[in-house]
Coordinates of C-alpha atoms and ligand atoms in Angstrom, one line a residue:
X225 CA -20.0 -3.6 -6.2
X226 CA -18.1 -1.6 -9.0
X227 CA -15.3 -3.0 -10.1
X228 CA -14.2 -1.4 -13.0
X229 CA -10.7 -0.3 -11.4
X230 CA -9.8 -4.2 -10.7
X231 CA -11.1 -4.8 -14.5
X232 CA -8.2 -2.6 -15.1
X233 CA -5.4 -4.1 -12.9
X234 CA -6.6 -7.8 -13.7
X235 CA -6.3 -7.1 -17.8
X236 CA -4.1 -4.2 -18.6
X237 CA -0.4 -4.6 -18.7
X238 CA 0.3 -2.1 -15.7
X239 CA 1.8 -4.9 -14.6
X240 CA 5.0 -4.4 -16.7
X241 CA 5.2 -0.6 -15.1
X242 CA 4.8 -1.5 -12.2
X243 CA 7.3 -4.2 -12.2
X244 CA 9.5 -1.8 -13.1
X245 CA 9.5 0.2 -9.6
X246 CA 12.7 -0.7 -7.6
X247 CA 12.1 -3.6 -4.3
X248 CA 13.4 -0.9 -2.2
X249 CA 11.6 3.0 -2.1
X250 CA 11.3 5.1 0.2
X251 CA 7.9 4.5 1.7
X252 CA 8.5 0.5 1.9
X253 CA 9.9 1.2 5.9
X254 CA 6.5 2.5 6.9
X255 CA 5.1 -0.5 5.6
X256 CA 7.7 -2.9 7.6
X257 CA 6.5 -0.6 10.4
X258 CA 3.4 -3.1 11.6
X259 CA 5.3 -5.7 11.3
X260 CA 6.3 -7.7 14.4
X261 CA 9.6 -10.3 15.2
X262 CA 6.6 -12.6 16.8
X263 CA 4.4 -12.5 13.9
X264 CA 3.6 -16.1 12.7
X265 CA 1.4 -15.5 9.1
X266 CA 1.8 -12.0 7.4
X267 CA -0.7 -11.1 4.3
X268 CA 0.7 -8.6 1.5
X269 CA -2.6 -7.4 -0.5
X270 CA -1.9 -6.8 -3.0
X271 CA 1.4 -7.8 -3.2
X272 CA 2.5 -6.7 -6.5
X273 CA 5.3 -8.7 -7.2
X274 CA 6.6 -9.3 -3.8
X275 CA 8.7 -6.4 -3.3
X276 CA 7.3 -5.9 0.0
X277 CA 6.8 -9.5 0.9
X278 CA 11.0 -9.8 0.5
X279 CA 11.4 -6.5 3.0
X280 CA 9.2 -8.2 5.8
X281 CA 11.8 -11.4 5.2
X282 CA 14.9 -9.1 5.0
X283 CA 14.0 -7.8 8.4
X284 CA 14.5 -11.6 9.3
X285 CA 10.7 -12.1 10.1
X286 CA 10.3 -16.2 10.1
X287 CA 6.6 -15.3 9.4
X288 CA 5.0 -17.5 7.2
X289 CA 3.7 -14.8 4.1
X290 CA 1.4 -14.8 1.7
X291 CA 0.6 -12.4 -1.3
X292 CA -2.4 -12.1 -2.8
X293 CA -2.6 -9.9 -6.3
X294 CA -5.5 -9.9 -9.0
X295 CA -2.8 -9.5 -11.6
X296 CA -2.0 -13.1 -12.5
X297 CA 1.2 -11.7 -13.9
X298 CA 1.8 -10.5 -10.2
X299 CA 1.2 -13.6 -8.4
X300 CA 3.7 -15.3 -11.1
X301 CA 6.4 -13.1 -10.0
X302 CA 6.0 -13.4 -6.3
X303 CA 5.8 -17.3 -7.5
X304 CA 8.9 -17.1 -8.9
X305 CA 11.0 -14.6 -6.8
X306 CA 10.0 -15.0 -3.2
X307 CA 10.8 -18.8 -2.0
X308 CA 8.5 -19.5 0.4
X309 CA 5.9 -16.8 0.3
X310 CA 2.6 -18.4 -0.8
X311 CA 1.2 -16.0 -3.6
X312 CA -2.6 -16.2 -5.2
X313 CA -4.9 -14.7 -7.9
X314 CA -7.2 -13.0 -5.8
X315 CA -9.9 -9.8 -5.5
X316 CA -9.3 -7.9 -2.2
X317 CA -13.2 -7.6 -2.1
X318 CA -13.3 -11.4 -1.6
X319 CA -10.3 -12.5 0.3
X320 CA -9.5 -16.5 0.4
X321 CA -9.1 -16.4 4.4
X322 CA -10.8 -17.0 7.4
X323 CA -11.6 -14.6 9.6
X324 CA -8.4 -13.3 11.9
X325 CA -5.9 -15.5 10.0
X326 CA -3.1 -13.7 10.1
X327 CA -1.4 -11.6 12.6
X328 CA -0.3 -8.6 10.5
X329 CA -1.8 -7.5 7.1
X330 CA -0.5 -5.3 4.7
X331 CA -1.7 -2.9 2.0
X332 CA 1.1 -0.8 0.6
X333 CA 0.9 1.6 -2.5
X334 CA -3.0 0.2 -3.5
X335 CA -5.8 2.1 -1.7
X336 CA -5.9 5.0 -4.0
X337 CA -6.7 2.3 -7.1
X338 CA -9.9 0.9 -5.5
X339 CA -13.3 1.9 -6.6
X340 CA -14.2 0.3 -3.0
X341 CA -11.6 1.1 -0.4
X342 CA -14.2 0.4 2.4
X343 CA -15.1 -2.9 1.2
X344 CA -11.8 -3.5 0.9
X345 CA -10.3 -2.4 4.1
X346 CA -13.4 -4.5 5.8
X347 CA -11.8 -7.6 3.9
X348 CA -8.4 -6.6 5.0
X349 CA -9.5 -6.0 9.0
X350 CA -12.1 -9.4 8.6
X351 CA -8.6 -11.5 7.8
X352 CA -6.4 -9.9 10.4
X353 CA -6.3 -10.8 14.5
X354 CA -4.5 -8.0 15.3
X355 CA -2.9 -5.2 13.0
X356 CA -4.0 -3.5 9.4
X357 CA -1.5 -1.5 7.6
X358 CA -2.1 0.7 4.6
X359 CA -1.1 3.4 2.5
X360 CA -2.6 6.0 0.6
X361 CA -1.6 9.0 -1.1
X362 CA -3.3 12.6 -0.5
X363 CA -5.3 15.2 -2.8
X364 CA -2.2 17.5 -1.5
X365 CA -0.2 15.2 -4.0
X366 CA 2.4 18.2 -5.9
X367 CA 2.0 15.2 -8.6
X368 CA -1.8 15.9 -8.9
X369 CA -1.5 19.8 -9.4
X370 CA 1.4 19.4 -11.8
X371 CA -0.7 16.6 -14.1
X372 CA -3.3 19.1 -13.7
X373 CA -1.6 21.9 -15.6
X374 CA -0.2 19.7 -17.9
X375 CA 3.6 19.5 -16.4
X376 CA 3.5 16.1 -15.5
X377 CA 2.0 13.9 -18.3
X378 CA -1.3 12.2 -17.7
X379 CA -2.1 8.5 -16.4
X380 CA -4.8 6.2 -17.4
X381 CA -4.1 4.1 -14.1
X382 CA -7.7 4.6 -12.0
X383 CA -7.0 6.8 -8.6
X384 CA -8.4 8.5 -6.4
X385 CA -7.2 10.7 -3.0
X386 CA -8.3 10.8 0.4
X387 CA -7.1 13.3 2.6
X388 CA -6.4 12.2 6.4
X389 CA -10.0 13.9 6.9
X390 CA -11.9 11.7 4.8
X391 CA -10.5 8.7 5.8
X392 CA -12.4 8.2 9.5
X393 CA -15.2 6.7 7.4
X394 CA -13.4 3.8 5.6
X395 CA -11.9 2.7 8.4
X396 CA -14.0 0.0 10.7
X397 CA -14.3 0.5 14.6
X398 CA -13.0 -2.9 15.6
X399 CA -9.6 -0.9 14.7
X400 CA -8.2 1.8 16.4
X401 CA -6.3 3.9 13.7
X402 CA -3.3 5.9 13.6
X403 CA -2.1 8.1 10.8
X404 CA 0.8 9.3 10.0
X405 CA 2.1 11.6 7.0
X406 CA 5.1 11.6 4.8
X407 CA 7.0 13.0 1.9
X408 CA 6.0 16.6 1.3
X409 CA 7.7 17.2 -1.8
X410 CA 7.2 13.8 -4.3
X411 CA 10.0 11.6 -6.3
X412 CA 7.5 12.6 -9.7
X413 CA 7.6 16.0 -9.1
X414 CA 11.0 16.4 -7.8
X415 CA 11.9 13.9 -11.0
X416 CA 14.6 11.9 -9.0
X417 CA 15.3 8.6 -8.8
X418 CA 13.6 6.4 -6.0
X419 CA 17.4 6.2 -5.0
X420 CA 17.8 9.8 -4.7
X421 CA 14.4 10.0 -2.7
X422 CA 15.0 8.1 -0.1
X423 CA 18.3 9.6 0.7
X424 CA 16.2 13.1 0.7
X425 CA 13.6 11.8 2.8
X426 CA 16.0 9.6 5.0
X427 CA 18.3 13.2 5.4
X428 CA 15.3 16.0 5.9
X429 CA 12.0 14.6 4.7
X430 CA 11.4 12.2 7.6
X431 CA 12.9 14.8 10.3
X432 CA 9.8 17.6 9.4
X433 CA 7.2 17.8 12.0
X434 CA 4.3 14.9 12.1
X435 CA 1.6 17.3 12.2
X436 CA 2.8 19.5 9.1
X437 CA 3.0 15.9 7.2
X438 CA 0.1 14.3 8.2
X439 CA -1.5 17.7 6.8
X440 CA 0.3 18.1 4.3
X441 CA 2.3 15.5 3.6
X442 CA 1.8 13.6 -0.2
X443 CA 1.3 9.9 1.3
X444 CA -0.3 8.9 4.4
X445 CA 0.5 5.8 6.6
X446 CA -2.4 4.2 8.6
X447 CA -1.7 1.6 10.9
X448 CA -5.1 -0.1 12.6
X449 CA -4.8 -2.4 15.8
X450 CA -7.5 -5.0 16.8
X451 CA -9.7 -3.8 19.9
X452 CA -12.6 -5.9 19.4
Ligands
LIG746 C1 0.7 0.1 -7.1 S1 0.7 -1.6 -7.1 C2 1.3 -2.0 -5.4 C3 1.8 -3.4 -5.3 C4 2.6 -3.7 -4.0 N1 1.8 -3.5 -2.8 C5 3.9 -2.9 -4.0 O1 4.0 -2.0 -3.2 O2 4.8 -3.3 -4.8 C6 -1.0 -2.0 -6.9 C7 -1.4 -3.4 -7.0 O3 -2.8 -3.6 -6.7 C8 -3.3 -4.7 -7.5 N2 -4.8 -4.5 -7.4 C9 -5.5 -3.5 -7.8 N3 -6.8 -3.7 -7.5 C10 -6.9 -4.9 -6.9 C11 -8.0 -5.6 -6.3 N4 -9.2 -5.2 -6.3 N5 -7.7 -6.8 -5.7 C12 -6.4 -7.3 -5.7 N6 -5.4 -6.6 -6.2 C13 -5.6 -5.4 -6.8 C14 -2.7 -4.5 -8.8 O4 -2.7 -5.6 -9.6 C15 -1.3 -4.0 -8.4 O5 -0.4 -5.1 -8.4

């Protein structure tokens, strides 16, 4: 397996950047989307550091969660900030559970940084008993055009794109999957604050119809459920 993209998020200090990005933006709903009042263990992976973990408690969940993050830095920071989520160092090609451990996993933001998103998605579905959550952002990304022509800056953070098209063969058939699209014009490219967003996508963005965002929408949201 090549894993040159996890080299980068285990060593580099994208951890500081990241930890930058407020707990609340504008996509964090559609994570707290698969998530269930019955749920009894929820996995975050990766979890960053826990911003998503504290939204599936601030819905009230009593859930026991976990986080799991390659970034050591991460993990410390879930460690440290969520009470009660258990957070570890770990790859999301190898993942420290048992088969159908928890009820709902989550992977928010990370797809698009994985050299091996179908290994990883086959980790993420071996873990779960019932529902898979991720997200993953498009090649329709207004981001991607404008670093393109230069009007955006340029990233060293490894990505890549999938398109709601391309995505049927990452995704194992013990799942049945539904997407779903969102945010047609980006916070990057808009260059508003993730405040600002959300109030744009809470006012128009989220109102626009599902078939013009799941084609042509900048994020998509896939939610899997067990059927076998
Ligand atoms: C964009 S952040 C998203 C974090 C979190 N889901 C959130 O929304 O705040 C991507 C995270 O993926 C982690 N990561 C990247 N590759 C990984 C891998 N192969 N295994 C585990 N974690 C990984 C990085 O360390 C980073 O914390």
């Amino acid at each position: 397996m090549t894993a040159d993209a996890e080299r980068f998020f285990r060593t580099s200090d994208y951890w500081r950047a990241w930890s930058a990005v407020p707990d609340f933006t504008a996509d964090v709903d559609y994570a707290l989307r698969a998530v269930r009042p019955s749920d009894r263990r929820v996995l975050d992976a990766p979890c960053g550091r826990g911003r998503v973990l504290k939204a599936v408690r601030s819905l009230g969940s009593t859930a026991e969660l976990y986080g799991l993050d390659v970034n050591r830095e991460m993990v410390a920071q879930v460690r440290r900030d969520v009470p009660g989520a258990h957070a570890l160092a770990a790859s999301l090609y190898a993942i420290p559970f048992p088969t159908r451990s928890f009820d709902a996993v989550l992977c928010h933001e990370s797809v698009m940084h994985l050299d091996d998103p179908r290994a990883a998605l086959g980790e993420l579905c071996r873990v779960s008993r019932d529902r898979v959550y991720f997200s993953v952002t498009t090649r329709r990304q207004l981001n991607t055009l404008l670093r393109k022509v230069g009007l955006l800056g340029s990233s060293d953070v490894p990505h890549w794109t999938y398109n709601a098209e391309q995505l049927g063969p990452l995704l194992p058939e013990s799942f049945r999957w539904e997407v779903r699209g969102a945010f047609l014009l980006g916070r990057k490219a808009l260059r508003i604050s993730h405040a600002a967003h959300a109030r744009f996508h809470a006012a128009i963005g989220r109102h626009l119809p599902a078939s013009l965002l799941r084609r042509f929408g900048q994020t998509l949201f896939v939610y899997g459920a067990r059927v076998s």
